[in-house]
Tab-separated table of C-alpha atoms and ligand atoms in Angstrom:
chain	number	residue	atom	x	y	z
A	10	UNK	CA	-25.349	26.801	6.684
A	11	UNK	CA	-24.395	28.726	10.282
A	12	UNK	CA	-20.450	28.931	10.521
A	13	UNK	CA	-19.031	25.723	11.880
A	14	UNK	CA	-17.900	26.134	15.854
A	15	UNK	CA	-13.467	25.596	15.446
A	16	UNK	CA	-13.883	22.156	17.025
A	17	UNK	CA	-15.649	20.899	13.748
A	18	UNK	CA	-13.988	22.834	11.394
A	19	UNK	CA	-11.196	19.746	10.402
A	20	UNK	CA	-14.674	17.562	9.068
A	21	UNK	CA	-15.108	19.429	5.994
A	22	UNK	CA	-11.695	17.822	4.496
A	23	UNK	CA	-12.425	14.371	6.033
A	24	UNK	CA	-11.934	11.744	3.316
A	25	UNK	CA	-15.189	9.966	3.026
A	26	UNK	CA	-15.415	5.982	4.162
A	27	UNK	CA	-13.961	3.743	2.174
A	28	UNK	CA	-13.830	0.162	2.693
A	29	UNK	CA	-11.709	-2.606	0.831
A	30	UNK	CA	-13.013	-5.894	-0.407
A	31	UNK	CA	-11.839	-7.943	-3.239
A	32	UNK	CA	-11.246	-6.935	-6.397
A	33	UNK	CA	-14.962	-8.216	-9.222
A	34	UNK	CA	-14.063	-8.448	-12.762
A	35	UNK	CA	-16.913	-5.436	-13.020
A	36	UNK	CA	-13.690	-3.658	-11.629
A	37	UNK	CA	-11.169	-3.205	-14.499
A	38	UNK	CA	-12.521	-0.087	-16.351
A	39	UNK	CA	-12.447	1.812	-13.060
A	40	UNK	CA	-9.159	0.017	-12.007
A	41	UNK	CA	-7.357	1.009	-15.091
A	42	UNK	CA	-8.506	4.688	-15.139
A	43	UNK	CA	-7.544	4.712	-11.654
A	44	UNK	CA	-4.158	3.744	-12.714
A	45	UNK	CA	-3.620	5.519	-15.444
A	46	UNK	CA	-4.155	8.551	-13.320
A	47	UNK	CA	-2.437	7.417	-10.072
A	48	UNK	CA	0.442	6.387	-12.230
A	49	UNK	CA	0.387	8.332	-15.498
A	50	UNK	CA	0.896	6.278	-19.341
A	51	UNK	CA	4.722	4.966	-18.663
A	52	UNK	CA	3.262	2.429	-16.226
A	53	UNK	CA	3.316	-0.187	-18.327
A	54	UNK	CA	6.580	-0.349	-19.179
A	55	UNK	CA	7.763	-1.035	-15.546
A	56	UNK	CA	9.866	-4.361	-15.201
A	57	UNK	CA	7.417	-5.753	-12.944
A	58	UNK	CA	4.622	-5.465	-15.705
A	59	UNK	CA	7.003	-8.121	-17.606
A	60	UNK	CA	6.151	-10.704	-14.852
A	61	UNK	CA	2.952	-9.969	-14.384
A	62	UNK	CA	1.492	-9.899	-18.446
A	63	UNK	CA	-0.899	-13.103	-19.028
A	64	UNK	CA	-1.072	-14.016	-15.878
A	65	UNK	CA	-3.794	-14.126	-12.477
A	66	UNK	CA	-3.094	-12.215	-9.241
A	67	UNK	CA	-2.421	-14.929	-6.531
A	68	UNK	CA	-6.079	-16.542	-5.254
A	69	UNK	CA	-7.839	-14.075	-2.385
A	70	UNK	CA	-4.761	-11.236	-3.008
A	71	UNK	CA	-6.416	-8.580	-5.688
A	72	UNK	CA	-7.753	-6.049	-3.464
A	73	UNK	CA	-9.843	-2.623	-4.243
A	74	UNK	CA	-10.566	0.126	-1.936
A	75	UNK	CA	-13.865	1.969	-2.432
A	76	UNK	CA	-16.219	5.076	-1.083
A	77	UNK	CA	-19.680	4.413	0.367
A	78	UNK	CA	-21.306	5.044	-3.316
A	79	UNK	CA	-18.844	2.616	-4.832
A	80	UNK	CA	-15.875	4.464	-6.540
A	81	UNK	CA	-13.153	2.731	-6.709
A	82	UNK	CA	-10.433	4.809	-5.289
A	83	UNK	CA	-7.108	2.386	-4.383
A	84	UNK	CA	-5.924	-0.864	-5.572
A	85	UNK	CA	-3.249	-3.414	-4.436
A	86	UNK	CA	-2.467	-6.781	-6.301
A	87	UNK	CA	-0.030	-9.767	-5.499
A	88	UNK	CA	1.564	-12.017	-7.871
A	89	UNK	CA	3.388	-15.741	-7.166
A	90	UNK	CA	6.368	-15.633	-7.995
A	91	UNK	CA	9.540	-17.725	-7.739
A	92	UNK	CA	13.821	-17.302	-7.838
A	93	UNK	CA	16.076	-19.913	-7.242
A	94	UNK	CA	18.336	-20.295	-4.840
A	95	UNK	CA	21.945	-20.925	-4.511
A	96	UNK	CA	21.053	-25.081	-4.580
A	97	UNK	CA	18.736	-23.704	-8.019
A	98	UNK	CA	15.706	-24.893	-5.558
A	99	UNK	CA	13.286	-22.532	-6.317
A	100	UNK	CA	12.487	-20.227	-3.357
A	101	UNK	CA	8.609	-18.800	-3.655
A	102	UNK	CA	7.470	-15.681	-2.884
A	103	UNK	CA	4.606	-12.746	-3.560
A	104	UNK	CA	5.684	-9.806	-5.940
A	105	UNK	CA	3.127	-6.844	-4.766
A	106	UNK	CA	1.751	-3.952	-6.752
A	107	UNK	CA	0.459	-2.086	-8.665
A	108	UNK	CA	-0.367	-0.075	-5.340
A	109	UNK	CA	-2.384	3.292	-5.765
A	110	UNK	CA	-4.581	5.524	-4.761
A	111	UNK	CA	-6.560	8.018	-6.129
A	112	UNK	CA	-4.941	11.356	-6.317
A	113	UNK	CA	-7.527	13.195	-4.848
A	114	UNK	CA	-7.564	11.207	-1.650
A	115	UNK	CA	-3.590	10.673	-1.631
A	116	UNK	CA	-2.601	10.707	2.182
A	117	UNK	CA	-5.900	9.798	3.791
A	118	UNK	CA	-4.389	6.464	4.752
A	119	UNK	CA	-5.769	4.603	1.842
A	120	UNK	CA	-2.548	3.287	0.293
A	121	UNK	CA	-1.548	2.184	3.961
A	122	UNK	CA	-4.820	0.171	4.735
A	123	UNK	CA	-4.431	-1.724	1.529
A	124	UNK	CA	-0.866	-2.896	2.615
A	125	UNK	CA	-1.650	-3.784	5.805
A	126	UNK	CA	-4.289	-6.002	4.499
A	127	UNK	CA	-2.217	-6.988	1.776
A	128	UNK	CA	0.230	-8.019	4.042
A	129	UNK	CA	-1.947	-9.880	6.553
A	130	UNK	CA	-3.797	-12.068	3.705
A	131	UNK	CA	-0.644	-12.785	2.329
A	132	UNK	CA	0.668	-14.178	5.455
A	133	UNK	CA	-2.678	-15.830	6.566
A	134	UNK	CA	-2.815	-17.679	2.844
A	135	UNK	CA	0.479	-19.134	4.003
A	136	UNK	CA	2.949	-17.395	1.707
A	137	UNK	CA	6.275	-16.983	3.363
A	138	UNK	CA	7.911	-13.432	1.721
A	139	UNK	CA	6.946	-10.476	-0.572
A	140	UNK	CA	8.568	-8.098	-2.724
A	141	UNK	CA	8.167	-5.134	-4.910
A	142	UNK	CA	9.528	-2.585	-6.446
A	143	UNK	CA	9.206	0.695	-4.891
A	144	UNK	CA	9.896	3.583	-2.648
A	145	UNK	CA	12.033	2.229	0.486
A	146	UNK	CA	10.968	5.434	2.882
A	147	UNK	CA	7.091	4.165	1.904
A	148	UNK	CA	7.131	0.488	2.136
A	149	UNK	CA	9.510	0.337	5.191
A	150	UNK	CA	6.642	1.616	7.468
A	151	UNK	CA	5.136	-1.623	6.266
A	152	UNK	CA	8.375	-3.582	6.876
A	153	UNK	CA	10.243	-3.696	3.492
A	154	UNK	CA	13.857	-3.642	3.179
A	155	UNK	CA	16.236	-3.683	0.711
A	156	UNK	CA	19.015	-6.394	2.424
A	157	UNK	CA	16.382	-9.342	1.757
A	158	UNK	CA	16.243	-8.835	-1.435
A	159	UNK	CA	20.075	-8.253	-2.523
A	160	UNK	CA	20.228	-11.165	-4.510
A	161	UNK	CA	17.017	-10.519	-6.776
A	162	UNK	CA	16.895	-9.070	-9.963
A	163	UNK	CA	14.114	-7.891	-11.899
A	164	UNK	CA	13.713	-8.728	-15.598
A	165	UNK	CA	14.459	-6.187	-17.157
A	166	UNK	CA	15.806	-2.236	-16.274
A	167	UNK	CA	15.480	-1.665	-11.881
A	168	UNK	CA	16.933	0.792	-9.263
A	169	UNK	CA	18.296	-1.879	-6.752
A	170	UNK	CA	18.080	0.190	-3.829
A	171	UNK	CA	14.007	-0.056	-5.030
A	172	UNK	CA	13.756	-3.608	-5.070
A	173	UNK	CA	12.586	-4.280	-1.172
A	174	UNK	CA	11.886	-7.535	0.428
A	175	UNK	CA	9.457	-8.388	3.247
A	176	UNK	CA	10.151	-11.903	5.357
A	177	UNK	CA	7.313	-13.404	7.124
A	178	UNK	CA	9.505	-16.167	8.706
A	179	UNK	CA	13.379	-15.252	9.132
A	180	UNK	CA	15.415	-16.562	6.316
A	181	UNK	CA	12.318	-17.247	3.985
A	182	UNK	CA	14.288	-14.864	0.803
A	183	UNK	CA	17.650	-16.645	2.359
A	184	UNK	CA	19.716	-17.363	-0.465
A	185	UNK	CA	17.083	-16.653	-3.161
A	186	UNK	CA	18.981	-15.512	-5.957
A	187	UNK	CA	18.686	-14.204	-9.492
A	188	UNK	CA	16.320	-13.104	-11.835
A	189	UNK	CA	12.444	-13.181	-10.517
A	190	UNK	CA	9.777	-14.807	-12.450
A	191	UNK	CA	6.165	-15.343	-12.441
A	192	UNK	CA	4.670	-18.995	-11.149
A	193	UNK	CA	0.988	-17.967	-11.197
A	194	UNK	CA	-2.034	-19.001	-12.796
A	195	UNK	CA	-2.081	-18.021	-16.652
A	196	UNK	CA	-5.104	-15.829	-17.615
A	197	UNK	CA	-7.237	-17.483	-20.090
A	198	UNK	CA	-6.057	-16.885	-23.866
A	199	UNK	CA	-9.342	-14.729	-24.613
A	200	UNK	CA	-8.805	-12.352	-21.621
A	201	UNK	CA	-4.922	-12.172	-22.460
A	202	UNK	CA	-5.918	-11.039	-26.335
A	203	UNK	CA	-8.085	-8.839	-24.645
A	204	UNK	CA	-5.740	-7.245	-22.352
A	205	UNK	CA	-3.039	-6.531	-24.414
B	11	COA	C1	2.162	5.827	-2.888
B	11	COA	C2	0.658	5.799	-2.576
B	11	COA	C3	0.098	4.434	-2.876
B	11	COA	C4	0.472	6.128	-1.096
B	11	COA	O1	-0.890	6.014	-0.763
B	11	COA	P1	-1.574	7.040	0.255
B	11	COA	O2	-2.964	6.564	0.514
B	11	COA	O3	-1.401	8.418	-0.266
B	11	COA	O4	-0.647	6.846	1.528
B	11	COA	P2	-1.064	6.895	3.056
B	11	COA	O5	-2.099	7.961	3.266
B	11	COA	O6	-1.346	5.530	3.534
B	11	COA	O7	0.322	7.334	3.693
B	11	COA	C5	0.716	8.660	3.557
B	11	COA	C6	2.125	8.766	4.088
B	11	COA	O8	3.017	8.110	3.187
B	11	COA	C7	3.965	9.043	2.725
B	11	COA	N1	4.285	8.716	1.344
B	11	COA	C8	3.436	8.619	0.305
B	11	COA	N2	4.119	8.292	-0.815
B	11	COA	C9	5.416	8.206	-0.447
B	11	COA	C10	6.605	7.895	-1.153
B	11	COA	N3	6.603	7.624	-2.455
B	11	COA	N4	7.768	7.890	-0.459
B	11	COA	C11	7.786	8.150	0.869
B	11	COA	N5	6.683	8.431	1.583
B	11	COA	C12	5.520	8.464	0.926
B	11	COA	C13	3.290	10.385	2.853
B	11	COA	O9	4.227	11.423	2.932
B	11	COA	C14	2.556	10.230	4.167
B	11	COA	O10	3.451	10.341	5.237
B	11	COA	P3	2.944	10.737	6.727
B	11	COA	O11	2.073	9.615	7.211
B	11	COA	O12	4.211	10.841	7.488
B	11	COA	O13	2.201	12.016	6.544
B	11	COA	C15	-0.121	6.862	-3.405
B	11	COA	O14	0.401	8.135	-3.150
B	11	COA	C16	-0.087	6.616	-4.903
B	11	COA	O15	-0.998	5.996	-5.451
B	11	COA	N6	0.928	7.124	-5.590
B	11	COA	C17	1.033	6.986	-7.039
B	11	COA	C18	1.295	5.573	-7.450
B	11	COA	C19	2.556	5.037	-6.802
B	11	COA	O16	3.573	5.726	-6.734
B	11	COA	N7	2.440	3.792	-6.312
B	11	COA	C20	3.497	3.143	-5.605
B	11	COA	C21	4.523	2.624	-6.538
B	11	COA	S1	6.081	2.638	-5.698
């Protein structure tokens, strides 16, 4: 091939076009290699793994990001969850992740159009807060903070200044306290055995 004039020369690294749609039960071979590269073996011991075991991803909020010839290359799920509050009226909320992204396209904006969408289906599907567990200089482009979710604990071993908290109405995490725990749909018994 002739040499590229300097005004092209930046296409050669262009990621290729990926687009994100919901996440097919076709997808959890390539899902879980993803993750186990994105995220390395110790990923299953993470606290929020505890919440999520045996159960569903909230309805429409399992999303995949894939290239034009179908590799899967980025993943986002969100979980119901539920704390109570200082009353001991349960306050509900979304607990996001696992987020990641292919190594090999780390930085291509990937991991940020899966939160964005993340974020906007979580608010159009009327849920009312999210949290996670996770880098605060990452997810605050996204809105995260740690304040909202001072009174939450995870079960199990967390870095509080990890656990973030995104409001979509003021005051929706208000008073939520304690220990975080899943409400969602339980995965059928056969795909649990299988899963584990
Ligand atoms: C974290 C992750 C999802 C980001 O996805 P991505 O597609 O690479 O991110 P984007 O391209 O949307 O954004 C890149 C920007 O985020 C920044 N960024 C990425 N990871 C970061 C982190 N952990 N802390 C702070 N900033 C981070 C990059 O420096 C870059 O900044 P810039 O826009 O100023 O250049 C991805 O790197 C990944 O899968 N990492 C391994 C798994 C993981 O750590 N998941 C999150 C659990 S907390």
């Amino acid at each position: 091939m002739a040499a590229l004039s300097p005004l092209f020369s930046d296409l050669t690294s262009l990621a290729p076009v990926v687009s994100l749609r919901l996440e097919r039960a076709g997808d959890v071979a390539a899902r879980e290699a993803l993750l186990d590269a994105a995220m390395g073996a110790g990923r299953t011991r993470k606290s929020s793994e505890a919440i999520r075991r045996g159960r569903l991803p909230a309805e429409g909020l399992a999303l995949v990001a894939e290239t034009d010839d179908g590799t899967l290359v980025g993943t986002v799920r969100l979980w119901n969850v539920e704390a109570g509050d200082a009353n001991g009226a349960p306050v509900s909320a979304l607990l996001l992740g696992p987020l990641a992204v292919a190594p090999h396209l780390a930085r291509s904006g990937i991991g940020s159009m899966l939160m964005r969408r993340a974020v906007a289906e979580s608010l159009w599907r009327g849920h009312r807060a999210i949290v996670l567990v996770g880098d605060a200089p990452y997810y605050g482009r996204f809105g995260f903070t740690a304040g909202v979710a001072a009174g939450l604990v995870m079960p199990g071993p967390f870095e509080r200044h990890r656990l973030l908290g995104l409001e979509f109405e003021r005051g929706a995490l208000q008073g939520a306290a304690g220990l975080i725990r899943a409400s969602g749909r339980r995965l059928p018994a056969t795909e649990f055995a299988a899963a584990v």
